[in-house]
Tab-separated table of C-alpha atoms and ligand atoms in Angstrom:
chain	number	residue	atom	x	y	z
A	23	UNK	CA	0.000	0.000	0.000
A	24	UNK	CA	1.594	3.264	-0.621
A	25	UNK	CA	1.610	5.880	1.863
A	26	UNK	CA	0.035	9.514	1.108
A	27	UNK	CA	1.754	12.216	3.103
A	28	UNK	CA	-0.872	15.084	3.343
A	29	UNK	CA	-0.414	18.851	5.208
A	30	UNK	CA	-2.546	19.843	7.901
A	31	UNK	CA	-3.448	22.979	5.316
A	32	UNK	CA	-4.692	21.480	2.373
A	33	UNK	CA	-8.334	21.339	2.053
A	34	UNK	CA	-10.043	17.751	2.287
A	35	UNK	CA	-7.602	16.225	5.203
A	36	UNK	CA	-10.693	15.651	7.844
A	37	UNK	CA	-12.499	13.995	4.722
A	38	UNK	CA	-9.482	12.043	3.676
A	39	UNK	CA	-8.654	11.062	7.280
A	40	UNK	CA	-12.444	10.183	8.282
A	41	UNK	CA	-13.029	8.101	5.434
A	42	UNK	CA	-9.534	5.949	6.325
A	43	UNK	CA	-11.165	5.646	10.426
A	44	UNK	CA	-14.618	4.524	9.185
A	45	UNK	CA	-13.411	1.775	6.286
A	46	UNK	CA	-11.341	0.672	9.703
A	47	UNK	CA	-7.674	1.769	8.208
A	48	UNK	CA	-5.152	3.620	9.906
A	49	UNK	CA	-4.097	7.190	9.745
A	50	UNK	CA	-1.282	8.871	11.081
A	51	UNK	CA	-1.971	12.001	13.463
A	52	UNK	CA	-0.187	14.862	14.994
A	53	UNK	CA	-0.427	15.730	18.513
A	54	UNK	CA	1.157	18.128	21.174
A	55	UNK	CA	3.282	15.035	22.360
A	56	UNK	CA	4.179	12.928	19.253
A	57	UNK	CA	2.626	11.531	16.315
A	58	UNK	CA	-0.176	8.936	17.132
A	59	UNK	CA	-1.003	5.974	14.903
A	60	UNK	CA	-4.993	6.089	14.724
A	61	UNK	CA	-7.281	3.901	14.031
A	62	UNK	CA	-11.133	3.426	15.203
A	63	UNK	CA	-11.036	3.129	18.459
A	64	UNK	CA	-14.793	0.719	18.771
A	65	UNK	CA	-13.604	-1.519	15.543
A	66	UNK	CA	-11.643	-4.809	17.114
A	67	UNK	CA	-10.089	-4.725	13.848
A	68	UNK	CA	-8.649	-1.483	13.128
A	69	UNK	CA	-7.098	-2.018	16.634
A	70	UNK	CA	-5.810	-5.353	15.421
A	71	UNK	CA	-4.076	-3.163	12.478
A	72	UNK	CA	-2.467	-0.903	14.975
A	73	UNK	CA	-0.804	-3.671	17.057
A	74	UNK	CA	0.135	-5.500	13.811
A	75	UNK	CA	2.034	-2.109	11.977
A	76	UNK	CA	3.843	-1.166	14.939
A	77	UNK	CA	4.725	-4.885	15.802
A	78	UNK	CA	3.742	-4.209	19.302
A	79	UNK	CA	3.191	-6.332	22.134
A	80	UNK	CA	-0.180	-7.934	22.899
A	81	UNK	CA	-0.183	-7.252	26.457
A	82	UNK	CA	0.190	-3.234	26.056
A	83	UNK	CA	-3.059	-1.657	25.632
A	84	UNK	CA	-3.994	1.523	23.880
A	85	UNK	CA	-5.088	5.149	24.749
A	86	UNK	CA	-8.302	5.931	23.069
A	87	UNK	CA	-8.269	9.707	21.784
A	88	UNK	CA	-11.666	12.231	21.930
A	89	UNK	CA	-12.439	15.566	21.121
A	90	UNK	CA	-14.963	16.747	23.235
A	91	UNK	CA	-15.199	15.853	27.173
A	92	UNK	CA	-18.626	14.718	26.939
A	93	UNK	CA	-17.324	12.236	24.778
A	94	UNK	CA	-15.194	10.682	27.953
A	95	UNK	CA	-18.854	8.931	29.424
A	96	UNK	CA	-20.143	6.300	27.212
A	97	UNK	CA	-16.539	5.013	27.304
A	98	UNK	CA	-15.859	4.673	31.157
A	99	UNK	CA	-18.495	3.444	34.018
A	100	UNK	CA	-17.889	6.586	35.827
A	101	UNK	CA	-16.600	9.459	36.023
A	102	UNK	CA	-15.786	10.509	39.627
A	103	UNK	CA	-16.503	13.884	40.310
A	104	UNK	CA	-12.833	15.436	41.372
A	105	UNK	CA	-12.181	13.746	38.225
A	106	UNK	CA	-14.626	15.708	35.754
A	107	UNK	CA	-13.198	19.214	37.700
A	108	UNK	CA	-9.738	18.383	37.398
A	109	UNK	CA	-10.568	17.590	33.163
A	110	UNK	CA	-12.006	21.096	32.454
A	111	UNK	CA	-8.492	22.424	33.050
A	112	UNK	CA	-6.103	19.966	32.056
A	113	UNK	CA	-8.442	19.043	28.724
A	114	UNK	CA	-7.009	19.186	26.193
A	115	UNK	CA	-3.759	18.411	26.848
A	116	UNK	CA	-0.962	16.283	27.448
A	117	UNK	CA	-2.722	13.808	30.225
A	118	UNK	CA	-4.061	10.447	29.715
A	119	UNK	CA	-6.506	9.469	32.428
A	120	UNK	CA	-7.419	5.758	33.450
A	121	UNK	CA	-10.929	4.714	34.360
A	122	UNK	CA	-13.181	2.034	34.785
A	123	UNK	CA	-14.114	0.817	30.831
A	124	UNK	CA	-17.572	0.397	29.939
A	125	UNK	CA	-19.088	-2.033	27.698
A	126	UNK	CA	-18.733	-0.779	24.233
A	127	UNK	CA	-15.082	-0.867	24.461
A	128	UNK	CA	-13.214	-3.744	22.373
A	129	UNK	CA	-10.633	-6.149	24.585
A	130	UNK	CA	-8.381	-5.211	21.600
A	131	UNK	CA	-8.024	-1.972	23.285
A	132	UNK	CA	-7.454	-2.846	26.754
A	133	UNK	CA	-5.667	-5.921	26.416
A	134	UNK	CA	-8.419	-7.852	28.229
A	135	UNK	CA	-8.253	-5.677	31.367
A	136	UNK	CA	-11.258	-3.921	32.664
A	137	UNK	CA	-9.731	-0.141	32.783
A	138	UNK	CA	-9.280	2.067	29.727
A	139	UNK	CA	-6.963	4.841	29.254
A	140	UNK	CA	-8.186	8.107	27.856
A	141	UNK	CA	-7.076	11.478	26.552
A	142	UNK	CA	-8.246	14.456	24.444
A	143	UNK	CA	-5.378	15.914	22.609
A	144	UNK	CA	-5.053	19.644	21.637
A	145	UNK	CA	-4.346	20.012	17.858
A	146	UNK	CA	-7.225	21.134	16.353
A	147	UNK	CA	-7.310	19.057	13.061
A	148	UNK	CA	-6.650	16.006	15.307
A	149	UNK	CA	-9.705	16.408	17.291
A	150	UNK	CA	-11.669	17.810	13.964
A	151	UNK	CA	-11.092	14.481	12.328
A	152	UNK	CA	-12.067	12.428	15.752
A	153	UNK	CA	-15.117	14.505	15.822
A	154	UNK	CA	-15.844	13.915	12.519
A	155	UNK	CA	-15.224	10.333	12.768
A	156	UNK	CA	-17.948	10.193	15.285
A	157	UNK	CA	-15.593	7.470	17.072
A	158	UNK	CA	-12.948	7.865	19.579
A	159	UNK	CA	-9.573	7.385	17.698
A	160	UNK	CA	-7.142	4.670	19.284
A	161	UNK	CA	-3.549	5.715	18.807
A	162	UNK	CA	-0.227	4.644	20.507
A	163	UNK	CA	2.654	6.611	18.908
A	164	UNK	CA	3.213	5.943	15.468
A	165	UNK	CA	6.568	4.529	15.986
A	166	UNK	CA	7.728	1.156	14.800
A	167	UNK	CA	7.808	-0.430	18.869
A	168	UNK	CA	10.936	-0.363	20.360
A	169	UNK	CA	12.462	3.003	17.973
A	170	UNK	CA	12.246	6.701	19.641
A	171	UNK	CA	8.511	8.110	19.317
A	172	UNK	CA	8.033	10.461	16.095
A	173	UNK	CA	7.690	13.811	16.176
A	174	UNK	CA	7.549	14.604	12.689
A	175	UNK	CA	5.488	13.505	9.748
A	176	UNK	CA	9.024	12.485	8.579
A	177	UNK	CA	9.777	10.387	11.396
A	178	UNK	CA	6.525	8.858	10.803
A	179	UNK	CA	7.128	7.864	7.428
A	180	UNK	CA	10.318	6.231	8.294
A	181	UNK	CA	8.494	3.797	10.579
A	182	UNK	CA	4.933	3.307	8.443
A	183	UNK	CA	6.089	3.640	4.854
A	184	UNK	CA	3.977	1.205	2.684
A	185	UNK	CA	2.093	-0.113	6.010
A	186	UNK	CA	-0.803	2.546	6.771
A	187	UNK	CA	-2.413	4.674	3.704
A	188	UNK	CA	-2.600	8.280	5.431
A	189	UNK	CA	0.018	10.370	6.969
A	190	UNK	CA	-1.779	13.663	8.379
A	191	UNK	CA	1.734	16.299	8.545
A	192	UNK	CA	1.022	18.743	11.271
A	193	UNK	CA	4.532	20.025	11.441
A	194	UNK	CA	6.676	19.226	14.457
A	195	UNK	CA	5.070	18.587	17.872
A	196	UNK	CA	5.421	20.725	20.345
A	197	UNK	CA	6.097	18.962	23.831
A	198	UNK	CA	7.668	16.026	22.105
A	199	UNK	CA	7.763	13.386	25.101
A	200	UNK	CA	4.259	11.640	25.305
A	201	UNK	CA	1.236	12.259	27.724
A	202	UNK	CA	1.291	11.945	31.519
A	203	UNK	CA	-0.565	8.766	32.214
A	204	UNK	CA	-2.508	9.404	35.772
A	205	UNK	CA	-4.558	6.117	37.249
A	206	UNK	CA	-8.024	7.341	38.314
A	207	UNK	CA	-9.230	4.174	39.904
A	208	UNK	CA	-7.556	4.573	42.772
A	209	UNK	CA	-6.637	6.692	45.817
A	210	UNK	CA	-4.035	8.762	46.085
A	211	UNK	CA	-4.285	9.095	41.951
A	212	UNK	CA	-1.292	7.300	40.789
A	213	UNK	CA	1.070	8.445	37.782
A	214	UNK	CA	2.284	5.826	35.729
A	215	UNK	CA	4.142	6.928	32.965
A	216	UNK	CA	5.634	10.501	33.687
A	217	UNK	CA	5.324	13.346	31.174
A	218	UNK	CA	4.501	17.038	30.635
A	219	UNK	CA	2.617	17.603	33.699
A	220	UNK	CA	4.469	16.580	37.059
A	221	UNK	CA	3.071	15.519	40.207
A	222	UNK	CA	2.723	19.099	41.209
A	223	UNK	CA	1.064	20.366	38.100
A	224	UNK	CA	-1.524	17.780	38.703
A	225	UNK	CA	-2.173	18.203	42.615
A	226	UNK	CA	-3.503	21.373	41.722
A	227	UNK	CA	-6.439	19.963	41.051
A	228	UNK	CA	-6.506	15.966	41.347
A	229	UNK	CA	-5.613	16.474	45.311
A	230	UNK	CA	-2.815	13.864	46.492
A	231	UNK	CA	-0.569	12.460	43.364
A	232	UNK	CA	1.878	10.070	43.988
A	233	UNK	CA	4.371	8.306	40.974
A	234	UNK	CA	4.163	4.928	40.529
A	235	UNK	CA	6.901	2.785	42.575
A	236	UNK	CA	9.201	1.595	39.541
A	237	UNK	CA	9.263	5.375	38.232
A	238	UNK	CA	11.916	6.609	40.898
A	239	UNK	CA	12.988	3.307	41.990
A	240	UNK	CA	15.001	0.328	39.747
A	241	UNK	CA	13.695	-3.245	40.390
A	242	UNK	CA	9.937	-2.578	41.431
A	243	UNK	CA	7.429	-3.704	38.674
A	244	UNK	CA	5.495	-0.778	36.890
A	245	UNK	CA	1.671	-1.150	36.929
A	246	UNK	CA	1.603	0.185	33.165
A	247	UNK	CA	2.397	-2.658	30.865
A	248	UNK	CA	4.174	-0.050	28.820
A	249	UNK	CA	6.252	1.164	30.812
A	250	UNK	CA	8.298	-2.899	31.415
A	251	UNK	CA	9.511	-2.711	27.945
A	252	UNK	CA	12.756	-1.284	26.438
A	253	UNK	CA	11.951	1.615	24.944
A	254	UNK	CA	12.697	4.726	22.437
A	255	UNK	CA	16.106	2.716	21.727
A	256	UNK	CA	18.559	4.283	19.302
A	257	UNK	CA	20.515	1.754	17.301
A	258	UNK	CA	24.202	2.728	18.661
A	259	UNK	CA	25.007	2.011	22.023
A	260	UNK	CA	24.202	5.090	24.100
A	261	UNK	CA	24.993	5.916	28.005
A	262	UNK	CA	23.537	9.267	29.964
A	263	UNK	CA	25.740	11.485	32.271
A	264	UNK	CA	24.482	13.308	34.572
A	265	UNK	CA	25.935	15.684	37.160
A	266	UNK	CA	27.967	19.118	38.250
A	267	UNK	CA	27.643	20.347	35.014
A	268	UNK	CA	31.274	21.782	34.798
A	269	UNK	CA	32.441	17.601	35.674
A	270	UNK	CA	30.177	16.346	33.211
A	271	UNK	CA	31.542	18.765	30.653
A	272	UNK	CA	35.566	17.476	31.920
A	273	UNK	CA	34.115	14.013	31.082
A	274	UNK	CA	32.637	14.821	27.761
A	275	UNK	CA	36.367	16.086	26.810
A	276	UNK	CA	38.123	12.794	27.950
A	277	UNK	CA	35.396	11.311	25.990
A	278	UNK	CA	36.235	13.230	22.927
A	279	UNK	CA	39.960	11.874	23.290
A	280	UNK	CA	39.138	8.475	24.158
A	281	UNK	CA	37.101	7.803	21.057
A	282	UNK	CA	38.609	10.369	18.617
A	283	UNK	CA	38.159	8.586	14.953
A	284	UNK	CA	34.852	6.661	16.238
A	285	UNK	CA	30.975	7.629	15.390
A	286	UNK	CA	30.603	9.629	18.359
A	287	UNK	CA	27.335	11.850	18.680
A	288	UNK	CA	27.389	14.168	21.590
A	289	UNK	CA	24.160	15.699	23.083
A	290	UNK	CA	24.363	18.347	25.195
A	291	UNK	CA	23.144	21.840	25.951
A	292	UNK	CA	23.581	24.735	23.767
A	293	UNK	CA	26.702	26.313	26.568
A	294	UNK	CA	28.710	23.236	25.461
A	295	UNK	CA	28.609	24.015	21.824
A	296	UNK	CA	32.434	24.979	21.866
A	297	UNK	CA	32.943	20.959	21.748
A	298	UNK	CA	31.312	20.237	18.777
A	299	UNK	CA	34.058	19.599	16.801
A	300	UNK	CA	35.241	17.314	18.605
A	301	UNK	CA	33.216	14.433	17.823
A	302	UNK	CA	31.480	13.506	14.908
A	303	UNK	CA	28.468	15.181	15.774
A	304	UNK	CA	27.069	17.430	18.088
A	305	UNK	CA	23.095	17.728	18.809
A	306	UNK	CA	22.036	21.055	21.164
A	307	UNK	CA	19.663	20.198	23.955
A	308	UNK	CA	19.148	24.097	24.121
A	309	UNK	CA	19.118	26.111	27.091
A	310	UNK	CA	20.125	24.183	30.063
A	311	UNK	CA	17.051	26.228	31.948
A	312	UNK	CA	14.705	25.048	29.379
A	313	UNK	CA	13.326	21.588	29.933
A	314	UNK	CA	10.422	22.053	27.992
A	315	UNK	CA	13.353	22.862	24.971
A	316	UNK	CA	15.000	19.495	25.860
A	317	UNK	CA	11.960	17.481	25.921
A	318	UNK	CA	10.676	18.618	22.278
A	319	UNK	CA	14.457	17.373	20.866
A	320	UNK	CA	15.148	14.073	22.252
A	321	UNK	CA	13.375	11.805	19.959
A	322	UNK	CA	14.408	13.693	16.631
A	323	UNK	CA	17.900	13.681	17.734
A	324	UNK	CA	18.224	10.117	18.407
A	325	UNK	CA	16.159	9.735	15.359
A	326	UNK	CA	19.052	11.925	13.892
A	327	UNK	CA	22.007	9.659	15.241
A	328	UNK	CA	20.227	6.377	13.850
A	329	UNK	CA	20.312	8.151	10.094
A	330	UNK	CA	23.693	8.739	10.697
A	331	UNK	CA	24.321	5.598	11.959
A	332	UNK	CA	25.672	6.960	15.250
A	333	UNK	CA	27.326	3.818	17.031
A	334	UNK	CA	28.035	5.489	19.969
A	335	UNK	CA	25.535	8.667	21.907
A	336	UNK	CA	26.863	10.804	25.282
A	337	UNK	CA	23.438	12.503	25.938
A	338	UNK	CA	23.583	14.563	29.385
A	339	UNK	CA	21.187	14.015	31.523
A	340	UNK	CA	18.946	16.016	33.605
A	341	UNK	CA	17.732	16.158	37.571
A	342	UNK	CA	14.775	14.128	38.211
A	343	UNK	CA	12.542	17.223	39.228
A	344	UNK	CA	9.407	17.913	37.651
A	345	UNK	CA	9.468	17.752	33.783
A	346	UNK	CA	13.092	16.339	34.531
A	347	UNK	CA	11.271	13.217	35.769
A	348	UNK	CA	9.894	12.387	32.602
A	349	UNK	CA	12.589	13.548	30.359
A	350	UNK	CA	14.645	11.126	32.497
A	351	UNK	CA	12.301	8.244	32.446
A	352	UNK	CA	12.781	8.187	28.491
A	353	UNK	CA	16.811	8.603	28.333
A	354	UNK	CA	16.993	5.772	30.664
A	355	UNK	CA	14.811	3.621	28.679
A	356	UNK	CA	16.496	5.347	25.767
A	357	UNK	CA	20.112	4.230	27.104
A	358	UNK	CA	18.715	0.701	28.849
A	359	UNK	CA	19.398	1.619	32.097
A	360	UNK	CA	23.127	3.224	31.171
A	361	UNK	CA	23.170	6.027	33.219
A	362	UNK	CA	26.481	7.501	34.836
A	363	UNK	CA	26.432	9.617	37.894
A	364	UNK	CA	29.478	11.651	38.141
B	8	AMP	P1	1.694	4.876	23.775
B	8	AMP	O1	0.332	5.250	23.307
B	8	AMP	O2	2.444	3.981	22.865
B	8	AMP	O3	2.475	6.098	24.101
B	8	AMP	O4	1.486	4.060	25.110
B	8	AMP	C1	0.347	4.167	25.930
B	8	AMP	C2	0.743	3.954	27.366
B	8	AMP	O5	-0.437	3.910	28.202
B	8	AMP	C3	1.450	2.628	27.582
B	8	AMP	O6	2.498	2.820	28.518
B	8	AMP	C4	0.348	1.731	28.118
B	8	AMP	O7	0.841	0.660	28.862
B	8	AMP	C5	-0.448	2.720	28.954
B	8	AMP	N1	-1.838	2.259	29.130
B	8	AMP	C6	-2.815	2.210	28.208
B	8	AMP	N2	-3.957	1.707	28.737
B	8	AMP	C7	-3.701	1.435	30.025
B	8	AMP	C8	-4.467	0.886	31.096
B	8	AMP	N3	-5.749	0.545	30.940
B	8	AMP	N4	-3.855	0.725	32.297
B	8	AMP	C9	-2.559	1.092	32.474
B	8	AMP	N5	-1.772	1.615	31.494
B	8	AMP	C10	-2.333	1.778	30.286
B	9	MG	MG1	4.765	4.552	22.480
C-alpha cells in the first residue's frame, strides 16, 4: 500500500482522514506530544491493524483519543466527580486518564483488562477528524515499537512507509515526550508513565498524586504494561551522564579523546557548543534552563544519530525534578538503564 503524506493545510484532510477511520484503516496524526497511529477506536479490527504495523506487544493496551469531554462517558463506568473538575483544566492536553471501561469498548483496546486509558489531545485538526469520525480514535505513537517516538510527519514515514495509507503532517510537535498517564481508579491518583505535567502540576487539582513505585525506583514492577519494555532505543550504544555540570563537561572532553576517529554523537546543551568539533556530531539540547526545549528534541535527535548511523551517543542528563522526571524516564529507557552519575 503506498503511503500519502498530506499537510494539515490542504483542504479535504478531515475527509481524507475520516473516510480511512470509518473503512477501519489507519491514519497517522499529529499531537502536542508525538505523532499517534490512529485507528477506530470501537472496531476490534482497526485495533488489530495498529498492534500489527507497529509490531507491538499484545499485552500493552492503547489510549483511546476524543475531542470533546462529553465524549469521555459512554466510554468509562464513571466518572468521579474530582475527576470531571480536574478535566475542564487539564483538557485538552498532554494527560491520559485511566478509568473504569464500559461495555462498548473492544478487549483489543485494553488488552483484556477492565480499565481504559483516555485522553483528548489539543491540535485542532486532530480532534476535527475524531469529531468527525464520530468514534474515539485509538492511537499509541506511530513509531515502529521499540524506535524513539516520532515527532515529525518524517519520522513517521520512516516507521509506516507502505504499512498505513494516510500520513496527516502537522509540522513538528510541540512537547515532544508523550502524555502523563494518571490512574483514576484509585486513591491517592497514581502516575504511571511521567510526562509534561508533574506531580505538582496535577495536585492542583486531582488532590494527592503520587508516581508509581518503579518510576523513581530500579527493580519494582510498573503497573503500566508499557512502561516494562525497552523503549525509544537508538541503534548505537548510548549511556547518559548526569551531574555538576562543569564535571560532566571534563568528562565529555576525555570522551572526545578516548574515542577520537569513532561515530561519536554528543548531546548536550547549547553552553557546550564549543565541543562540537570534537566528535562527529554534536546535537544542542538548548538552554540548560529550558526543559520544555530538551523534551521537544530528544526523539528527533536520536532519530538523527540512527540516520547517521551513530554507534556510539553521550546525551547529558537532567535532575529528576518535575518535567526532569519524565525527560529522564525516556533517556533511561532510551540508554537501557546506562546512566552515569558523576
Ligand atoms: P503509547 O500510546 O504507545 O504512548 O502508550 C500508551 C501507554 O499507556 C502505555 O504505557 C500503556 O501501557 C499505557 N496504558 C494504556 N492503557 C492502560 C491501562 N488501561 N492501564 C494502564 N496503562 C495503560
Ligand atoms: Mg509509544
Amino acid at each position: 500500500m503506498k503511503t500519502k503524506i498530506i499537510n494539515e493545510n490542504e483542504k479535504n484532510v478531515v475527509e481524507e482522514a475520516v473516510k480511512c477511520i470509518t473503512q477501519n484503516e489507519l491514519v497517522a496524526i499529529p499531537t502536542e506530544t508525538v505523532y499517534g497511529l490512529g485507528g477506530n477506536g470501537l472496531s476490534d479490527e482497526a485495533c488489530k491493524k495498529i498492534f500489527e504495523a507497529k509490531n507491538r506487544p499484545s499485552d500493552n493496551p492503547l489510549i483511546l483519543h476524543i475531542s470533546e469531554i462529553y465524549e469521555l462517558y459512554r466510554l468509562v463506568e464513571e466518572v468521579p466527580e474530582k475527576v470531571r473538575k480536574a478535566l475542564e483544566y487539564y483538557w485538552p492536553g498532554p494527560l491520559t486518564i485511566i478509568l473504569k471501561k464500559s461495555d462498548i469498548i473492544p478487549k483489543t483496546v485494553t488488552c483484556g483488562g477492565d480499565t481504559v486509558a483516555i485522553r483528548m489531545p489539543k491540535k485542532e485538526i486532530t480532534r476535527n477528524i475524531i469529531r468527525e469520525s464520530k468514534v474515539p480514535i485509538a492511537a499509541p505513537s506511530a513509531n515502529l515499537s521499540g524506535r524513539p517516538s516520532p515527532t515529525t510527519a518524517i519520522d513517521v514515514y520512516e516507521d509506516m512507509k507502505d504499512k498505513i495509507p494516510l500520513i496527516v503532517d502537522g509540522g513538528a510537535c510541540n512537547v515532544g515526550i508523550e502524555s502523563t498517564v494518571l490512574d483514576c481508579t484509585c486513591e491517592p491518583n497514581l502516575i504511571l508513565r511521567p510526562g509534561f505535567y508533574s506531580k505538582e502540576d496535577l495536585e492542583i487539582y486531582f488532590g494527592s498524586v503520587e508516581y508509581d513505585k518503579s518510576i523513581l525506583k530500579e527493580g519494582e514492577i510498573p503497573k503500566s504494561p508499557g512502561q516494562k519494555y525497552k523503549h525509544y532505543a537508538p541503534k548505537g550504544f548510548m549511556e547518559v551522564i548526569l551531574g555538576n555540570r562543569y564535571k560532566v563537561r571534563d568528562f565529555f572532553t576525555e570522551k572526545a579523546v578516548e574515542l577520537k576517529g569513532e561515530k561519536v554523537a554528543l548531546v548536550t546543551f547549547e553552553d557546550n557548543s564549543d565541543l562540537a568539533d570534537s566528535f562527529y556530531k554534536f546535537y544542542s539540547l538548548g538552554n540548560r534552563d529550558n526543559l520544555l526545549q530538551m523534551a521537544s528534541l530528544i526523539f528527533r535527535i536520536l532519530r538523527q544519530c540512527d540516520d547517521e548511523n551513530i554507534t556510539h551517543i553521550i546525551c547529558e542528563g537532567v535532575e529528576e525534578k518535575n518535567l526532569g522526571i519524565g525527560i529522564m524516564n525516556r533517556l533511561k529507557k532510551s540508554c537501557g538503564g546506562n546512566v552515569k552519575i558523576i
